[in-house]
PDB file of N, CA and C in Angstrom:
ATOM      1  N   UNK A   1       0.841  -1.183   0.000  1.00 59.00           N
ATOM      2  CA  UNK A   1       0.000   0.000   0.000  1.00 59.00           C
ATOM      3  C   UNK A   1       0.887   1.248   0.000  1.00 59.00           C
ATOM      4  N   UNK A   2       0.233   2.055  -0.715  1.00 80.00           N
ATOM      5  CA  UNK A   2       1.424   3.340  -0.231  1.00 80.00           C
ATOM      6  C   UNK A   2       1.062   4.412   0.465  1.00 80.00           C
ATOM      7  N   UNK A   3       2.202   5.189   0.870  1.00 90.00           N
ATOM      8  CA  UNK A   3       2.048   5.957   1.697  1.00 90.00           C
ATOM      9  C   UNK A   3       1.261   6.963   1.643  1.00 90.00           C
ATOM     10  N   UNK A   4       0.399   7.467   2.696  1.00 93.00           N
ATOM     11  CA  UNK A   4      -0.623   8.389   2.714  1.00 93.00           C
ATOM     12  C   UNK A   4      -0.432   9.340   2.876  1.00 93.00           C
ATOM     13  N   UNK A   5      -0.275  10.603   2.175  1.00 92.00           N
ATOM     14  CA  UNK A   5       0.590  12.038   1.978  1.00 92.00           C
ATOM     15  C   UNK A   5      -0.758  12.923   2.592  1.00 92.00           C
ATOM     16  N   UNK A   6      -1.589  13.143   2.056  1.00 93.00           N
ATOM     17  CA  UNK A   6      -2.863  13.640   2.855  1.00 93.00           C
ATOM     18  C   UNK A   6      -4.347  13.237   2.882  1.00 93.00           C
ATOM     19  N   UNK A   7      -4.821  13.382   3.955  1.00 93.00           N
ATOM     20  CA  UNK A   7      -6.220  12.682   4.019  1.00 93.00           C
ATOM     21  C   UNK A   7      -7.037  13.837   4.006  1.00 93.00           C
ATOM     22  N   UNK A   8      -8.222  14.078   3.421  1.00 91.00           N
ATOM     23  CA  UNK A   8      -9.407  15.258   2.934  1.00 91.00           C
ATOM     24  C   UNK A   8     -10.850  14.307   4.314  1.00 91.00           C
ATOM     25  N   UNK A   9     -10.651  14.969   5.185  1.00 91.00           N
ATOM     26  CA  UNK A   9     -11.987  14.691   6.260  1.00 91.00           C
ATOM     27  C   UNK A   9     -13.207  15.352   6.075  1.00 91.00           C
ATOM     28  N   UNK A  10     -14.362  14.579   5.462  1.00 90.00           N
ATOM     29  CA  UNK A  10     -15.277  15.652   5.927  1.00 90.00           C
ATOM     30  C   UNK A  10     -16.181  15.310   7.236  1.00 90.00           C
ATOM     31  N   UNK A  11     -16.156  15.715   8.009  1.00 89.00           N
ATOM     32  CA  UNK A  11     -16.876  15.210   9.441  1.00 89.00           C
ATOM     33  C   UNK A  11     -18.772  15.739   9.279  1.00 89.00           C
ATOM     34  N   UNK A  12     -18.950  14.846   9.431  1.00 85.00           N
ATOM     35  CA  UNK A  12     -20.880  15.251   9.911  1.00 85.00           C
ATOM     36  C   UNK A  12     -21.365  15.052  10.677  1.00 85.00           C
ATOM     37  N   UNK A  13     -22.431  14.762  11.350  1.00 83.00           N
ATOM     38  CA  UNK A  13     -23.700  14.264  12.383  1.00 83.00           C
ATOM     39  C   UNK A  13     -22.570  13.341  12.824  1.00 83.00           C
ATOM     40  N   UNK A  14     -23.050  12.471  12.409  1.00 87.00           N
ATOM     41  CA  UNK A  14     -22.823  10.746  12.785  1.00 87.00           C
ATOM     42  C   UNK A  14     -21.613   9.874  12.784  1.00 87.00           C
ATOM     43  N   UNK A  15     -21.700   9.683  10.653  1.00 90.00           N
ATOM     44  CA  UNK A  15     -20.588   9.628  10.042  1.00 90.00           C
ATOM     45  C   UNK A  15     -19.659  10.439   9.715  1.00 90.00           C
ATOM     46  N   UNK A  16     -18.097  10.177   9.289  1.00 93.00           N
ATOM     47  CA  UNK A  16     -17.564  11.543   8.790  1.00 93.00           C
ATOM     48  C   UNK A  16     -16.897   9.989   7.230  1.00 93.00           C
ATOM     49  N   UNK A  17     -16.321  10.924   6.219  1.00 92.00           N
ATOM     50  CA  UNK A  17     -16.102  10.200   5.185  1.00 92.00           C
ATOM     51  C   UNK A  17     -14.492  10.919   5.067  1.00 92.00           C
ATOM     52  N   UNK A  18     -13.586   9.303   5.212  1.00 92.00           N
ATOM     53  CA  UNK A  18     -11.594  10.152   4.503  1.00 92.00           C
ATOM     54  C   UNK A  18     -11.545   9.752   3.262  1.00 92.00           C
ATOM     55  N   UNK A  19     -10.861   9.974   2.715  1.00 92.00           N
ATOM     56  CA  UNK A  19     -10.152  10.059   1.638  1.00 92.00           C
ATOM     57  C   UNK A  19      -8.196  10.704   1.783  1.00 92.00           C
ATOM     58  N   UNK A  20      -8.169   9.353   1.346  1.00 92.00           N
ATOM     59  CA  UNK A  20      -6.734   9.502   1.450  1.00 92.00           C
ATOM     60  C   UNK A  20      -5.956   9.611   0.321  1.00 92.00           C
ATOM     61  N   UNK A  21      -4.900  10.310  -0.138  1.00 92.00           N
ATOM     62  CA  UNK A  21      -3.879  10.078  -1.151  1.00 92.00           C
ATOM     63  C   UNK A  21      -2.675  10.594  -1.100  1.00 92.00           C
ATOM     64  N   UNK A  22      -2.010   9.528  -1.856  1.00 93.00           N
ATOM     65  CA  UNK A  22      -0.794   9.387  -2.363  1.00 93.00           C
ATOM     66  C   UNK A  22       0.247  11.069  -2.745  1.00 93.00           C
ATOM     67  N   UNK A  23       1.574  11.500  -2.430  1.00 91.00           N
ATOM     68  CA  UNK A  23       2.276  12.248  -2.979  1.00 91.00           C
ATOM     69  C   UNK A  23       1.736  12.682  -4.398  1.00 91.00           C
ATOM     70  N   UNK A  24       1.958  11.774  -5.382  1.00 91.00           N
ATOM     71  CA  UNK A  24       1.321  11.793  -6.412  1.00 91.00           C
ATOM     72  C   UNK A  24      -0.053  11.956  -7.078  1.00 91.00           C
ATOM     73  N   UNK A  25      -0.607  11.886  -6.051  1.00 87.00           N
ATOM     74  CA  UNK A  25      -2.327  12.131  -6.083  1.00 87.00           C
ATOM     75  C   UNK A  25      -2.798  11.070  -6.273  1.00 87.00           C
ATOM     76  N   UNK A  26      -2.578   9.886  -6.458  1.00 91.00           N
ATOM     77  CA  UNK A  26      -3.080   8.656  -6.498  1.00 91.00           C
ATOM     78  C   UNK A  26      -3.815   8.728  -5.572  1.00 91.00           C
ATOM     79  N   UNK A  27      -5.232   7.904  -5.669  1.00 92.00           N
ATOM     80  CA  UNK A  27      -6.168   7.354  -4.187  1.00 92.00           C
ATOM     81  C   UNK A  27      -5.346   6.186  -3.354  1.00 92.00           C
ATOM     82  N   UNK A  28      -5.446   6.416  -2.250  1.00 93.00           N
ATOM     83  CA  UNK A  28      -4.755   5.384  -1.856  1.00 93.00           C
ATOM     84  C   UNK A  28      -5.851   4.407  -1.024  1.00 93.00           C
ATOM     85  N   UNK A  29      -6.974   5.324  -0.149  1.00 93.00           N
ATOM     86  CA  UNK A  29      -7.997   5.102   0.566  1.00 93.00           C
ATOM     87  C   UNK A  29      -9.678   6.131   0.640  1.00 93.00           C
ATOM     88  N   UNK A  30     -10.666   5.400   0.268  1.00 92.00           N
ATOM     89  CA  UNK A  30     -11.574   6.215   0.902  1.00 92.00           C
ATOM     90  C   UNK A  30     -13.168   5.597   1.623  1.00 92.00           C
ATOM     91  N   UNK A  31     -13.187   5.927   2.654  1.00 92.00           N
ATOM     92  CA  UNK A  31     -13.674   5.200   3.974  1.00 92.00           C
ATOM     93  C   UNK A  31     -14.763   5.557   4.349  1.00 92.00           C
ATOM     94  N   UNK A  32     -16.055   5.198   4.724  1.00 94.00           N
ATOM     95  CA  UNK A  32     -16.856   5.864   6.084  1.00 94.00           C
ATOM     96  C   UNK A  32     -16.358   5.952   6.916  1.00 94.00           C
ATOM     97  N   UNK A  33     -16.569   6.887   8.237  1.00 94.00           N
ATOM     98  CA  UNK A  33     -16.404   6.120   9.421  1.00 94.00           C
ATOM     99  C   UNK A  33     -17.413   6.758  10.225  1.00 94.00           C
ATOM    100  N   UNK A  34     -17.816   5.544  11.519  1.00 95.00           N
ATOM    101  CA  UNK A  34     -19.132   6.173  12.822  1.00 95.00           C
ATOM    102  C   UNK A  34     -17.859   7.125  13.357  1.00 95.00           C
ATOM    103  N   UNK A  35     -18.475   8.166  13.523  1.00 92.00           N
ATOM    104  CA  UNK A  35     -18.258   9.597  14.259  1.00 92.00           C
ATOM    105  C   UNK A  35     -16.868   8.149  15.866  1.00 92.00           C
ATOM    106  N   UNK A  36     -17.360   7.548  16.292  1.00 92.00           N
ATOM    107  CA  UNK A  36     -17.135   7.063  17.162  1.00 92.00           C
ATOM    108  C   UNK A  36     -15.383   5.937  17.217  1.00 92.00           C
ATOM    109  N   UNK A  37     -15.690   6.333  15.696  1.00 95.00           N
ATOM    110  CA  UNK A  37     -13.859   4.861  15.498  1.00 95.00           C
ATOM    111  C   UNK A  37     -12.914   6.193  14.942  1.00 95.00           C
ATOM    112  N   UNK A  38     -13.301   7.515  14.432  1.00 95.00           N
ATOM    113  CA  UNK A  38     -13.025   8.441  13.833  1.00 95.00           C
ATOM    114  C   UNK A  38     -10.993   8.498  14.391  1.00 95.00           C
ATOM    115  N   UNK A  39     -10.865   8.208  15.546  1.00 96.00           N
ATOM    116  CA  UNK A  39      -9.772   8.479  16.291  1.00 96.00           C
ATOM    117  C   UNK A  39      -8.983   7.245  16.227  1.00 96.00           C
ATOM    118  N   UNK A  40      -9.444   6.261  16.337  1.00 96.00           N
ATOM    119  CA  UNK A  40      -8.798   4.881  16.414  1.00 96.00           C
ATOM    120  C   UNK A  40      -8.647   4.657  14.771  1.00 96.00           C
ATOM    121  N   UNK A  41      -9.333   4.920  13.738  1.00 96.00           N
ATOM    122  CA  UNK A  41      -8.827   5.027  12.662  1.00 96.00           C
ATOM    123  C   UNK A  41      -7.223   5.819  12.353  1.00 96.00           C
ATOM    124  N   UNK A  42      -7.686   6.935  12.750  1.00 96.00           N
ATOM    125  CA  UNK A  42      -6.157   8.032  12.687  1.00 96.00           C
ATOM    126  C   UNK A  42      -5.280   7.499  13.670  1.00 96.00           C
ATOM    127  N   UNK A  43      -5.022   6.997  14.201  1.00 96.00           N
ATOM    128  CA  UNK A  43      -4.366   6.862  15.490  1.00 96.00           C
ATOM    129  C   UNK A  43      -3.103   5.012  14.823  1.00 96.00           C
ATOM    130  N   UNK A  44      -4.062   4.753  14.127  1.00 94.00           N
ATOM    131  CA  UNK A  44      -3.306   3.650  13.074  1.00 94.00           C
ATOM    132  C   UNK A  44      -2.688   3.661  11.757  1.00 94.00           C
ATOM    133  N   UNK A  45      -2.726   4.519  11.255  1.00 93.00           N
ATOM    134  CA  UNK A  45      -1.814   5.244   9.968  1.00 93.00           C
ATOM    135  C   UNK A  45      -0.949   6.262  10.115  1.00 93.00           C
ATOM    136  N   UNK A  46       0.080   6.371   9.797  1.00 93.00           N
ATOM    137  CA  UNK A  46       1.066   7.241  10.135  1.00 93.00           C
ATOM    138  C   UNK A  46       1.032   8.737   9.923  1.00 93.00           C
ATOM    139  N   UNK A  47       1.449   9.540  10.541  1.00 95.00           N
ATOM    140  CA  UNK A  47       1.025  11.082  10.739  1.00 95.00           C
ATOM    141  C   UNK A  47       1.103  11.558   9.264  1.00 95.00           C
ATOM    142  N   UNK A  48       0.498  12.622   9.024  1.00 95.00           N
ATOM    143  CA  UNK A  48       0.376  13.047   7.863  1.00 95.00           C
ATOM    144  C   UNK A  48      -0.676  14.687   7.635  1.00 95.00           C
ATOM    145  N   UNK A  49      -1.347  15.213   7.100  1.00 95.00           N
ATOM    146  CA  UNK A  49      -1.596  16.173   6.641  1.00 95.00           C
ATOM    147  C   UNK A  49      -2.940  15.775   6.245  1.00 95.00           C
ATOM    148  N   UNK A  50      -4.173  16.448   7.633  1.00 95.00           N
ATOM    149  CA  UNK A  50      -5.570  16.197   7.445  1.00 95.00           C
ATOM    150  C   UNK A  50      -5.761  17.556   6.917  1.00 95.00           C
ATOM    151  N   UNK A  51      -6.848  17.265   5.600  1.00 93.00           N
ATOM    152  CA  UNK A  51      -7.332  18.826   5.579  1.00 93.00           C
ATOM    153  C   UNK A  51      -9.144  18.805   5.802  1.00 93.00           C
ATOM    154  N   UNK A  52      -9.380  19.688   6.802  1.00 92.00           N
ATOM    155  CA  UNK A  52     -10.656  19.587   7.044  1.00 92.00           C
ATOM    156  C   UNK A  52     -11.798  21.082   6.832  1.00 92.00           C
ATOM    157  N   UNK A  53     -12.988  21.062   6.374  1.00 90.00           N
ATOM    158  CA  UNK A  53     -13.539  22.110   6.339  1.00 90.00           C
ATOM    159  C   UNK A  53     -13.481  22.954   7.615  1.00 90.00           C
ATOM    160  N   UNK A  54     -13.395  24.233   7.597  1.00 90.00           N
ATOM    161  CA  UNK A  54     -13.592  25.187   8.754  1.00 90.00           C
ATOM    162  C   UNK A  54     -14.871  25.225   9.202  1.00 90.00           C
ATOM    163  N   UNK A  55     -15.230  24.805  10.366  1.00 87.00           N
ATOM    164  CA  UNK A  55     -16.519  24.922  11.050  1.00 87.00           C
ATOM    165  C   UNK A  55     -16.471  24.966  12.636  1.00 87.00           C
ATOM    166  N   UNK A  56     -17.399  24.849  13.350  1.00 83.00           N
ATOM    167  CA  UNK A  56     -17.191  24.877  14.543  1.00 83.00           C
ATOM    168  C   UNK A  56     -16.809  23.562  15.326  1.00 83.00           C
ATOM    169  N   UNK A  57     -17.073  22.220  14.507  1.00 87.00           N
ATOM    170  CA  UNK A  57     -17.113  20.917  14.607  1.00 87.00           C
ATOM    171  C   UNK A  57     -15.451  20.723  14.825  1.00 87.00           C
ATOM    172  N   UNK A  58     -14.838  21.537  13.521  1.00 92.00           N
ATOM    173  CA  UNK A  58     -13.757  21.246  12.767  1.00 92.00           C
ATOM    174  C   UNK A  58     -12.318  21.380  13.943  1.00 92.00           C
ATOM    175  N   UNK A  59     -13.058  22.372  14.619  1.00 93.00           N
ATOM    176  CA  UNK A  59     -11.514  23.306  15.776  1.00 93.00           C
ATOM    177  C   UNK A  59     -11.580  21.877  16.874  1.00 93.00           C
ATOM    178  N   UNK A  60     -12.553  21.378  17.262  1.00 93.00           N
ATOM    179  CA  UNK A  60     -12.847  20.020  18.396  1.00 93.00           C
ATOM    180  C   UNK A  60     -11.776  19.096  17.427  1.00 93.00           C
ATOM    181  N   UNK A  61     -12.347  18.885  16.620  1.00 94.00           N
ATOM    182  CA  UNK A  61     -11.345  17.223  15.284  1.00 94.00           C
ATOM    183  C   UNK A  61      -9.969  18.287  15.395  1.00 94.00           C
ATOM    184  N   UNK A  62      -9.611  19.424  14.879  1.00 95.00           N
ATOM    185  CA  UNK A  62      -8.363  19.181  14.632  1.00 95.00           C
ATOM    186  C   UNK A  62      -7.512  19.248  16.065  1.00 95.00           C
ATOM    187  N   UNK A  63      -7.873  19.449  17.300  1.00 96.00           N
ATOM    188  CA  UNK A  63      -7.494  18.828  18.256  1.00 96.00           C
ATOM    189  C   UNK A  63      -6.726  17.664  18.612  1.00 96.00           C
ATOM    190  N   UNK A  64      -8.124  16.640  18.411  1.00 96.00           N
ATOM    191  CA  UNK A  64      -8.078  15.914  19.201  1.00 96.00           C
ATOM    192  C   UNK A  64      -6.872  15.077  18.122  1.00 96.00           C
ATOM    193  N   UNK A  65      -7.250  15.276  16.882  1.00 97.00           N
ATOM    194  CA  UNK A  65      -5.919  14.555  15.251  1.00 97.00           C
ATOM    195  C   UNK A  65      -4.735  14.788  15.614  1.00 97.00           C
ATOM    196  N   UNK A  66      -4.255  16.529  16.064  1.00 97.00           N
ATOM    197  CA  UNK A  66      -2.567  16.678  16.294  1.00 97.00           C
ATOM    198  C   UNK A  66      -2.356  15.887  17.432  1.00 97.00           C
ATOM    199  N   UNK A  67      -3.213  15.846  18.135  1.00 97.00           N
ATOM    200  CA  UNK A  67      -2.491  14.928  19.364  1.00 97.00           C
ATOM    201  C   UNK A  67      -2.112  14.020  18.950  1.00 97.00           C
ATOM    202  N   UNK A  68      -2.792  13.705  17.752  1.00 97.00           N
ATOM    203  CA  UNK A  68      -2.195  12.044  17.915  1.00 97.00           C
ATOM    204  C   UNK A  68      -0.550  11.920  16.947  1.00 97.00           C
ATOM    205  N   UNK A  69      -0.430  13.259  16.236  1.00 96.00           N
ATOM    206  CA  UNK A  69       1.122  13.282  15.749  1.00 96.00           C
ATOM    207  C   UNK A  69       0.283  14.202  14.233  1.00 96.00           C
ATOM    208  N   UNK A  70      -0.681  13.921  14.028  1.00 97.00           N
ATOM    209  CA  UNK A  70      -1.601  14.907  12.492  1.00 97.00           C
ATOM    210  C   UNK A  70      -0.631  16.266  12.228  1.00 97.00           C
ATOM    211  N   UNK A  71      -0.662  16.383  11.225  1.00 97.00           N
ATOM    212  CA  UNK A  71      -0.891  18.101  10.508  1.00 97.00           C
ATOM    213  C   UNK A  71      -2.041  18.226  10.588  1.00 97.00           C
ATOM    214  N   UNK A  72      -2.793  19.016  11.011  1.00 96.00           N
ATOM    215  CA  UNK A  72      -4.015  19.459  10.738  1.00 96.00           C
ATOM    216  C   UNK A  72      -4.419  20.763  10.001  1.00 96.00           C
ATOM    217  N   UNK A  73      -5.098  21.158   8.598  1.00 95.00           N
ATOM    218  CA  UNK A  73      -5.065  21.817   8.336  1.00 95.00           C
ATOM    219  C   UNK A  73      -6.575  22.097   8.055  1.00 95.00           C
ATOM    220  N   UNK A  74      -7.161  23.531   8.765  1.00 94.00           N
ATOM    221  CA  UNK A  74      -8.660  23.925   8.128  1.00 94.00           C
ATOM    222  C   UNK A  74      -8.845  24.842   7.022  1.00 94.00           C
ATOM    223  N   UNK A  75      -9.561  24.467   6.360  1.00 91.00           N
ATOM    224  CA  UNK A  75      -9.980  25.215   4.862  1.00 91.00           C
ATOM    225  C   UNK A  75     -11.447  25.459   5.032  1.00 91.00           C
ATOM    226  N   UNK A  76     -11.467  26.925   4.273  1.00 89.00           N
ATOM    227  CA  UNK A  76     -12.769  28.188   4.261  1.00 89.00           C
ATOM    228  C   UNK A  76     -13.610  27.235   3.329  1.00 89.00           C
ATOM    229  N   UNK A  77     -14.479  27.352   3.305  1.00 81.00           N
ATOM    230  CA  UNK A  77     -15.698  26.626   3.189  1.00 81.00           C
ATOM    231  C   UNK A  77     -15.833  27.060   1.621  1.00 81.00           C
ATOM    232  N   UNK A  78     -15.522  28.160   0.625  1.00 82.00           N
ATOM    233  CA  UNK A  78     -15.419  28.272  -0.212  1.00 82.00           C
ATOM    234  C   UNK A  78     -14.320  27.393  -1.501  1.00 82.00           C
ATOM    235  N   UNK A  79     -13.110  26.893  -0.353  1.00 78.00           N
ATOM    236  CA  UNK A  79     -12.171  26.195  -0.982  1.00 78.00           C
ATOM    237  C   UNK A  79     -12.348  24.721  -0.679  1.00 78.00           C
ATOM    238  N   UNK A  80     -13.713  24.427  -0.585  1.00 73.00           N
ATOM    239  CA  UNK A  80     -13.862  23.150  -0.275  1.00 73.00           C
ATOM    240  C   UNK A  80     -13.898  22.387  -1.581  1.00 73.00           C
ATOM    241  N   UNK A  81     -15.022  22.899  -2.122  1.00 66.00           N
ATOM    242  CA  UNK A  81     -15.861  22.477  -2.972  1.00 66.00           C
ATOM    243  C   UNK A  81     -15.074  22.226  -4.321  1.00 66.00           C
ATOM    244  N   UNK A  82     -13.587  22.538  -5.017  1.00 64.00           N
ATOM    245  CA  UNK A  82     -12.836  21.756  -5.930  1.00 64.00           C
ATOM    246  C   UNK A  82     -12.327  20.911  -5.794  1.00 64.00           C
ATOM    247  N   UNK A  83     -12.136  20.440  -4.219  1.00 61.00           N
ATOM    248  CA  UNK A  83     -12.007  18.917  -3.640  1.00 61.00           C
ATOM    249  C   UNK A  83     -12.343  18.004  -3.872  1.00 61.00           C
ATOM    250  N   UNK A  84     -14.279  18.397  -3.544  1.00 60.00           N
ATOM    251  CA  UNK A  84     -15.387  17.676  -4.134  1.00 60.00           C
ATOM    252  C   UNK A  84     -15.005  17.100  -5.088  1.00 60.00           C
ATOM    253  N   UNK A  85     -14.770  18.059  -6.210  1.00 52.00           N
ATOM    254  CA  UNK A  85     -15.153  17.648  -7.519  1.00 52.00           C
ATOM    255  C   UNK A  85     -13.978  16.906  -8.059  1.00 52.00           C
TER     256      UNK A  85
END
């Protein structure tokens, strides 16, 4: 498998959905997860560079991620959406 250069989080209600990729932009991973494994997921792949929407949800997650060794990075809600696509 290769290495996971940055993961794109979007967190919601319940579920939140990663997406992971490669230096190269290759997909390497992309996941559900219950709001509830969200940490024990990250906490098993090696540190790396989350980028997550800016919200009020977002400042709690990128917390609790650097602790665990994360880059955490939040993005304006306008620069989300070429991610998406």
């Amino acid at each position: 498998m290769e290495k996971v250069s940055i993961v794109g989080l979007d967190i919601a209600k319940s579920s939140f959905h990663a997406h992971g990729a490669a230096a190269n932009g290759s997909k390497v991973f992309s996941k559900a997860l219950p709001r509830g494994r969200v940490l024990e997921f990250f906490g098993q792949i090696e540190p790396c560079t989350i980028a997550l929407e800016a919200c009020a949800g977002a400042h709690h997650w990128s917390r609790e991620l650097s602790r665990l060794g994360h880059d955490v990075r939040l993005i304006a809600p306008q620069y989300v959406k070429p991610y998406v696509k």
